[in-house]
Amino acid sequence: MEIAKMREEYLQNSPVYPCFPRRLQPFRVELYFLLEEPSSSAAAKLLSIVIFACIVLSIALFMLETMPELGAVQEEFWVASECFFTVVFLVEYLARLLVFDVTGVPIWTFIRTPMNIVDVVAVLPFFMIAVLQSGQAIGFIRAVRLVRLFRIFKLGRYSTGLKMMMVALGNSGQALSVLVFFLGIGCVLFSSVVYHVEKLSCPDRARFNQTELATYLQECHITRKSDFGLCCNEFDAPVDFPSILSTFWWSIVTMTTVGYGDTVPRTNAGKVAGAFTMCSGILLLALPIALIGARFQEAYNMAVSSRRSGFRDVSGPGMTDPMTNILNCLENFSYS
């Protein structure tokens, strides 16, 4: 019943152009629902499943193409598959472009919608590679091929969960800025502490004789450990932390409790500083991350409430959207 009301509203209010006479308006409205409202008919549901499958298959083939085990597969197969998916996505985008204004959406709003930008990016690599097939542009071609990976974001058009995540992130701007601010302060503070604490244990090379110095340099080169003391470079800086800036990596890994272990403090004082960094990182990141989680919960609760209430985004000409919060946020990611 609601779909029927929306059809009638769009038929009455959608603009008419000389190239699209009034008699073609029902066709354009039906095409709009076919593309944008999977629940409007069985055909629309089937089309959304087909597009979804094409997105998944194109991403899967993008990954399979890199497997050495499939080197025997003819190059023509990969080119043909890429051509097929490009045509599918191009036709989909052109069809959406044909009916975007059914709901009264301006052309600029349609173009700058993130999901429509993703649609354009999804088809660009094929044509750019076809134009740039030359040895001089091989590096750029590889970079363009990587752009095909952005097709994964096309799944967002069919994923309510991803849309809710985007809404949550959009409403968490202040929390994200606090998170970045805390990370920045932590990086500078803890990197400086660990660098200087470790540097205090660097041995005085002037006291080594030639044999001891050669042994020290060899042990540090092979194992980064030496019986003569902490391994340091010629500038009396720890080889694991040659500068405060290079210590940023260790600070981020430690504050986020990832702990790759590629660089670690080697002195007792450095380990104490590292333990303090871990504990402080948990406290610094807990609050902003909790705020982001709360925003996602709000978006989820509002989406569930709107589904139970039967509200839909019907922000066509002359109509008011009852979902004044979440649906307005979702309009930034899906104009329908």
Tab-separated table of C-alpha atoms in Angstrom:
chain	number	residue	atom	x	y	z
A	1	MET	CA	0.000	0.000	0.000
A	2	GLU	CA	2.809	2.359	0.888
A	3	ILE	CA	4.615	1.592	-2.385
A	4	ALA	CA	1.446	2.420	-4.312
A	5	LYS	CA	1.171	5.785	-2.548
A	6	MET	CA	4.791	6.540	-3.318
A	7	ARG	CA	4.260	5.664	-6.997
A	8	GLU	CA	1.300	7.990	-7.187
A	9	GLU	CA	3.180	10.792	-5.451
A	10	TYR	CA	6.209	10.464	-7.744
A	11	LEU	CA	3.986	10.381	-10.852
A	12	GLN	CA	2.313	13.621	-9.821
A	13	ASN	CA	5.415	15.529	-8.713
A	14	SER	CA	8.291	14.233	-10.832
A	15	PRO	CA	9.516	16.789	-13.418
A	16	VAL	CA	8.758	16.323	-17.113
A	17	TYR	CA	11.371	17.046	-19.791
A	18	PRO	CA	10.970	17.381	-23.555
A	19	CYS	CA	13.049	14.240	-24.028
A	20	PHE	CA	10.847	12.410	-21.507
A	21	PRO	CA	7.189	13.108	-22.316
A	22	ARG	CA	4.472	12.611	-19.717
A	23	ARG	CA	3.551	9.227	-21.172
A	24	LEU	CA	7.012	7.930	-20.252
A	25	GLN	CA	6.717	8.984	-16.621
A	26	PRO	CA	5.140	5.693	-15.469
A	27	PHE	CA	8.050	3.840	-17.082
A	28	ARG	CA	10.600	6.050	-15.314
A	29	VAL	CA	8.853	5.639	-11.959
A	30	GLU	CA	8.746	1.865	-12.379
A	31	LEU	CA	12.431	1.847	-13.328
A	32	TYR	CA	13.193	3.916	-10.249
A	33	PHE	CA	11.466	1.424	-7.970
A	34	LEU	CA	13.145	-1.436	-9.793
A	35	LEU	CA	16.570	0.034	-9.040
A	36	GLU	CA	16.030	1.680	-5.669
A	37	GLU	CA	13.310	-0.276	-3.874
A	38	PRO	CA	14.061	-4.027	-3.763
A	39	SER	CA	10.949	-4.592	-1.654
A	40	SER	CA	8.649	-3.054	-4.267
A	41	SER	CA	8.421	-6.176	-6.455
A	42	ALA	CA	9.884	-9.603	-7.088
A	43	ALA	CA	11.737	-8.261	-10.132
A	44	ALA	CA	13.330	-5.489	-8.051
A	45	LYS	CA	14.377	-8.019	-5.426
A	46	LEU	CA	15.857	-10.287	-8.098
A	47	LEU	CA	17.741	-7.380	-9.687
A	48	SER	CA	19.247	-6.365	-6.362
A	49	ILE	CA	20.398	-9.962	-5.803
A	50	VAL	CA	21.966	-10.079	-9.275
A	51	ILE	CA	23.830	-6.783	-8.756
A	52	PHE	CA	24.947	-7.926	-5.319
A	53	ALA	CA	26.254	-11.194	-6.791
A	54	CYS	CA	28.111	-9.299	-9.533
A	55	ILE	CA	29.809	-7.111	-6.940
A	56	VAL	CA	30.906	-10.111	-4.887
A	57	LEU	CA	32.072	-12.053	-7.960
A	58	SER	CA	34.039	-9.115	-9.354
A	59	ILE	CA	35.856	-8.708	-6.028
A	60	ALA	CA	36.496	-12.458	-5.817
A	61	LEU	CA	37.960	-12.539	-9.337
A	62	PHE	CA	40.077	-9.493	-8.513
A	63	MET	CA	41.666	-11.500	-5.707
A	64	LEU	CA	41.877	-14.788	-7.600
A	65	GLU	CA	43.705	-13.079	-10.449
A	66	THR	CA	46.686	-12.570	-8.126
A	67	MET	CA	47.075	-16.270	-7.280
A	68	PRO	CA	50.117	-17.920	-8.937
A	69	GLU	CA	48.230	-21.231	-8.935
A	70	LEU	CA	45.837	-19.742	-11.515
A	71	GLY	CA	48.608	-18.602	-13.836
A	72	ALA	CA	47.474	-21.129	-16.418
A	73	VAL	CA	44.160	-19.311	-16.831
A	74	GLN	CA	44.085	-17.426	-20.095
A	75	GLU	CA	44.414	-13.656	-19.907
A	76	GLU	CA	41.335	-13.399	-22.105
A	77	PHE	CA	39.208	-14.838	-19.292
A	78	TRP	CA	40.186	-12.105	-16.845
A	79	VAL	CA	39.682	-9.403	-19.466
A	80	ALA	CA	36.291	-10.790	-20.497
A	81	SER	CA	35.086	-11.060	-16.906
A	82	GLU	CA	36.233	-7.519	-16.141
A	83	CYS	CA	34.509	-6.275	-19.282
A	84	PHE	CA	31.274	-8.045	-18.308
A	85	PHE	CA	31.165	-6.609	-14.796
A	86	THR	CA	32.088	-3.151	-16.061
A	87	VAL	CA	29.188	-3.237	-18.513
A	88	VAL	CA	26.804	-4.377	-15.765
A	89	PHE	CA	27.869	-1.593	-13.399
A	90	LEU	CA	27.859	0.997	-16.182
A	91	VAL	CA	24.332	0.087	-17.271
A	92	GLU	CA	23.214	0.207	-13.642
A	93	TYR	CA	24.684	3.677	-13.173
A	94	LEU	CA	23.230	5.021	-16.423
A	95	ALA	CA	19.820	3.635	-15.467
A	96	ARG	CA	20.008	5.385	-12.115
A	97	LEU	CA	21.070	8.566	-13.900
A	98	LEU	CA	17.999	8.252	-16.118
A	99	VAL	CA	15.545	8.262	-13.207
A	100	PHE	CA	17.385	10.055	-10.392
A	101	ASP	CA	15.056	13.087	-10.498
A	102	VAL	CA	11.862	11.079	-10.034
A	103	THR	CA	11.939	12.033	-6.346
A	104	GLY	CA	12.889	15.638	-7.121
A	105	VAL	CA	16.593	15.181	-6.355
A	106	PRO	CA	18.822	17.795	-8.082
A	107	ILE	CA	21.529	16.549	-10.437
A	108	TRP	CA	24.321	17.886	-8.226
A	109	THR	CA	22.945	16.023	-5.209
A	110	PHE	CA	22.859	12.825	-7.255
A	111	ILE	CA	26.422	13.245	-8.525
A	112	ARG	CA	28.004	14.033	-5.165
A	113	THR	CA	26.247	11.244	-3.261
A	114	PRO	CA	29.055	8.966	-2.015
A	115	MET	CA	27.404	5.782	-3.271
A	116	ASN	CA	27.074	7.250	-6.775
A	117	ILE	CA	30.708	8.334	-6.694
A	118	VAL	CA	31.567	4.729	-5.856
A	119	ASP	CA	29.490	3.614	-8.858
A	120	VAL	CA	31.582	5.827	-11.136
A	121	VAL	CA	34.847	4.640	-9.614
A	122	ALA	CA	33.720	1.041	-10.139
A	123	VAL	CA	33.697	1.428	-13.931
A	124	LEU	CA	36.605	3.835	-14.465
A	125	PRO	CA	39.530	1.362	-14.151
A	126	PHE	CA	38.523	-0.687	-17.204
A	127	PHE	CA	38.439	2.323	-19.518
A	128	MET	CA	41.550	3.923	-18.041
A	129	ILE	CA	43.544	0.703	-18.462
A	130	ALA	CA	42.315	0.405	-22.058
A	131	VAL	CA	43.589	3.910	-22.794
A	132	LEU	CA	46.873	3.579	-20.912
A	133	GLN	CA	48.094	0.240	-22.260
A	134	SER	CA	51.722	1.219	-22.673
A	135	GLY	CA	55.001	0.262	-21.085
A	136	GLN	CA	55.578	3.800	-19.833
A	137	ALA	CA	52.365	3.755	-17.815
A	138	ILE	CA	52.732	0.299	-16.272
A	139	GLY	CA	53.079	1.668	-12.724
A	140	PHE	CA	49.994	3.832	-13.087
A	141	ILE	CA	48.050	0.926	-14.590
A	142	ARG	CA	48.790	-1.188	-11.536
A	143	ALA	CA	47.518	1.596	-9.313
A	144	VAL	CA	44.367	1.909	-11.424
A	145	ARG	CA	43.740	-1.813	-11.142
A	146	LEU	CA	43.823	-1.460	-7.379
A	147	VAL	CA	40.939	1.019	-7.643
A	148	ARG	CA	38.729	-1.931	-8.605
A	149	LEU	CA	38.844	-2.930	-4.950
A	150	PHE	CA	36.640	0.071	-4.168
A	151	ARG	CA	33.758	-1.886	-5.669
A	152	ILE	CA	33.384	-3.447	-2.261
A	153	PHE	CA	31.799	-0.186	-1.134
A	154	LYS	CA	28.990	-0.766	-3.623
A	155	LEU	CA	27.773	-3.365	-1.145
A	156	GLY	CA	26.829	-0.449	1.090
A	157	ARG	CA	23.850	0.269	-1.152
A	158	TYR	CA	22.429	-3.103	-0.157
A	159	SER	CA	23.678	-3.198	3.454
A	160	THR	CA	21.659	-1.501	6.176
A	161	GLY	CA	24.413	-2.318	8.659
A	162	LEU	CA	27.023	-0.427	6.658
A	163	LYS	CA	24.693	2.552	6.315
A	164	MET	CA	24.154	2.580	10.072
A	165	MET	CA	27.910	2.464	10.599
A	166	MET	CA	28.353	5.466	8.303
A	167	VAL	CA	25.644	7.335	10.216
A	168	ALA	CA	27.344	6.478	13.509
A	169	LEU	CA	30.724	7.693	12.241
A	170	GLY	CA	29.135	10.840	10.837
A	171	ASN	CA	27.612	11.595	14.251
A	172	SER	CA	30.891	10.813	16.026
A	173	GLY	CA	32.980	13.608	14.575
A	174	GLN	CA	33.788	15.074	17.985
A	175	ALA	CA	34.638	11.665	19.446
A	176	LEU	CA	36.912	10.895	16.490
A	177	SER	CA	38.685	14.241	16.856
A	178	VAL	CA	39.232	13.498	20.560
A	179	LEU	CA	40.573	10.067	19.625
A	180	VAL	CA	43.067	11.551	17.156
A	181	PHE	CA	44.036	14.240	19.665
A	182	PHE	CA	44.707	11.682	22.410
A	183	LEU	CA	46.691	9.495	20.026
A	184	GLY	CA	48.794	12.463	18.967
A	185	ILE	CA	49.559	13.497	22.531
A	186	GLY	CA	50.335	9.913	23.494
A	187	CYS	CA	52.669	9.418	20.538
A	188	VAL	CA	54.711	12.509	21.333
A	189	LEU	CA	54.815	11.907	25.072
A	190	PHE	CA	55.540	8.178	25.202
A	191	SER	CA	57.891	8.197	22.212
A	192	SER	CA	59.985	10.875	23.868
A	193	VAL	CA	60.051	9.033	27.181
A	194	VAL	CA	61.048	5.670	25.727
A	195	TYR	CA	63.643	7.190	23.420
A	196	HIS	CA	65.438	9.061	26.185
A	197	VAL	CA	65.094	6.263	28.746
A	198	GLU	CA	66.627	3.746	26.360
A	199	LYS	CA	69.316	6.197	25.269
A	200	LEU	CA	70.582	6.466	28.850
A	201	SER	CA	71.775	2.851	28.605
A	202	CYS	CA	73.905	3.354	25.503
A	203	PRO	CA	77.537	2.432	26.287
A	204	ASP	CA	80.392	4.881	25.900
A	205	ARG	CA	82.173	3.688	22.773
A	206	ALA	CA	85.274	5.712	23.656
A	207	ARG	CA	86.056	3.210	26.406
A	208	PHE	CA	86.137	0.245	24.011
A	209	ASN	CA	89.364	-0.947	22.482
A	210	GLN	CA	89.424	-1.979	18.841
A	211	THR	CA	88.628	-5.642	19.590
A	212	GLU	CA	85.762	-4.842	21.944
A	213	LEU	CA	84.315	-2.304	19.529
A	214	ALA	CA	84.471	-4.777	16.619
A	215	THR	CA	82.807	-7.473	18.745
A	216	TYR	CA	80.144	-5.011	19.923
A	217	LEU	CA	79.318	-3.891	16.377
A	218	GLN	CA	79.199	-7.459	15.075
A	219	GLU	CA	76.906	-8.674	17.867
A	220	CYS	CA	74.592	-5.702	17.405
A	221	HIS	CA	74.490	-6.242	13.647
A	222	ILE	CA	73.590	-9.929	13.955
A	223	THR	CA	71.346	-10.157	17.037
A	224	ARG	CA	70.877	-6.561	18.245
A	225	LYS	CA	72.144	-7.825	21.608
A	226	SER	CA	75.617	-7.442	23.059
A	227	ASP	CA	77.402	-8.312	26.278
A	228	PHE	CA	78.925	-4.821	26.215
A	229	GLY	CA	75.576	-3.057	26.659
A	230	LEU	CA	72.574	-1.805	24.735
A	231	CYS	CA	73.037	-1.725	20.971
A	232	CYS	CA	73.228	1.878	19.795
A	233	ASN	CA	74.186	3.575	16.555
A	234	GLU	CA	77.021	6.002	15.927
A	235	PHE	CA	74.834	8.876	17.214
A	236	ASP	CA	74.440	7.154	20.623
A	237	ALA	CA	70.780	6.419	19.959
A	238	PRO	CA	69.220	2.947	20.463
A	239	VAL	CA	69.107	0.969	17.223
A	240	ASP	CA	65.478	0.050	17.961
A	241	PHE	CA	64.554	3.700	18.573
A	242	PRO	CA	66.955	5.833	16.491
A	243	SER	CA	64.772	8.956	16.870
A	244	ILE	CA	61.604	10.160	18.529
A	245	LEU	CA	59.742	10.218	15.202
A	246	SER	CA	60.720	6.631	14.401
A	247	THR	CA	59.432	5.644	17.860
A	248	PHE	CA	55.911	6.801	16.911
A	249	TRP	CA	55.258	3.405	15.329
A	250	TRP	CA	56.059	1.624	18.596
A	251	SER	CA	53.873	4.084	20.560
A	252	ILE	CA	50.826	3.567	18.328
A	253	VAL	CA	51.206	-0.214	18.344
A	254	THR	CA	51.601	-0.225	22.124
A	255	MET	CA	48.784	2.227	22.960
A	256	THR	CA	46.345	0.275	20.790
A	257	THR	CA	47.583	-2.957	22.457
A	258	VAL	CA	48.321	-4.554	19.081
A	259	GLY	CA	51.849	-5.482	20.105
A	260	TYR	CA	53.577	-6.587	16.903
A	261	GLY	CA	56.824	-7.008	18.817
A	262	ASP	CA	59.042	-5.883	15.934
A	263	THR	CA	60.577	-3.198	18.174
A	264	VAL	CA	60.564	-3.440	21.968
A	265	PRO	CA	62.335	-1.709	24.853
A	266	ARG	CA	65.347	-3.722	25.985
A	267	THR	CA	66.202	-2.031	29.277
A	268	ASN	CA	64.286	-2.403	32.545
A	269	ALA	CA	63.487	1.302	32.592
A	270	GLY	CA	62.268	1.099	29.006
A	271	LYS	CA	60.026	-1.853	29.858
A	272	VAL	CA	58.493	0.077	32.746
A	273	ALA	CA	57.798	2.959	30.365
A	274	GLY	CA	56.302	0.479	27.886
A	275	ALA	CA	53.992	-0.977	30.527
A	276	PHE	CA	52.847	2.521	31.480
A	277	THR	CA	52.232	3.255	27.792
A	278	MET	CA	50.015	0.170	27.444
A	279	CYS	CA	47.894	1.034	30.476
A	280	SER	CA	47.632	4.688	29.498
A	281	GLY	CA	46.679	3.753	25.941
A	282	ILE	CA	43.687	1.770	27.184
A	283	LEU	CA	42.493	4.743	29.238
A	284	LEU	CA	43.082	7.265	26.454
A	285	LEU	CA	41.191	5.261	23.823
A	286	ALA	CA	38.385	3.837	25.965
A	287	LEU	CA	36.257	6.997	26.196
A	288	PRO	CA	36.163	8.058	22.503
A	289	ILE	CA	35.661	4.460	21.343
A	290	ALA	CA	32.790	4.067	23.808
A	291	LEU	CA	31.198	7.244	22.419
A	292	ILE	CA	31.421	5.897	18.873
A	293	GLY	CA	29.807	2.646	20.031
A	294	ALA	CA	27.015	4.626	21.674
A	295	ARG	CA	26.376	6.506	18.421
A	296	PHE	CA	26.112	3.221	16.538
A	297	GLN	CA	23.660	1.908	19.136
A	298	GLU	CA	21.552	5.034	18.702
A	299	ALA	CA	21.537	4.608	14.920
A	300	TYR	CA	20.624	0.939	15.293
A	301	ASN	CA	17.794	1.649	17.744
A	302	MET	CA	16.354	4.346	15.485
A	303	ALA	CA	16.529	2.069	12.448
A	304	VAL	CA	14.722	-0.706	14.348
A	305	SER	CA	12.132	1.776	15.596
A	306	SER	CA	11.526	3.112	12.091
A	307	ARG	CA	11.101	-0.418	10.732
A	308	ARG	CA	8.558	-1.283	13.428
A	309	SER	CA	6.698	1.974	12.829
A	310	GLY	CA	6.612	1.368	9.079
A	311	PHE	CA	8.219	4.727	8.241
A	312	ARG	CA	10.084	5.113	4.992
A	313	ASP	CA	12.100	7.869	3.403
A	314	VAL	CA	9.553	9.526	1.156
A	315	SER	CA	11.190	12.899	0.910
A	316	GLY	CA	9.729	13.657	-2.483
A	317	PRO	CA	8.271	17.015	-3.487
A	318	GLY	CA	5.761	18.269	-0.947
A	319	MET	CA	6.338	15.441	1.511
A	320	THR	CA	7.934	15.501	4.963
A	321	ASP	CA	10.211	12.767	6.211
A	322	PRO	CA	9.041	11.666	9.714
A	323	MET	CA	12.495	10.250	10.456
A	324	THR	CA	14.084	13.645	11.062
A	325	ASN	CA	17.354	12.190	12.299
A	326	ILE	CA	18.470	8.878	10.935
A	327	LEU	CA	16.909	9.112	7.500
A	328	ASN	CA	18.329	12.578	7.007
A	329	CYS	CA	21.730	11.149	7.845
A	330	LEU	CA	21.192	8.223	5.518
A	331	GLU	CA	20.392	10.635	2.689
A	332	ASN	CA	24.106	11.453	2.601
A	333	PHE	CA	24.762	7.886	1.546
A	334	SER	CA	21.645	6.950	-0.372
A	335	TYR	CA	19.450	9.572	-1.954
A	336	SER	CA	16.449	7.307	-2.154
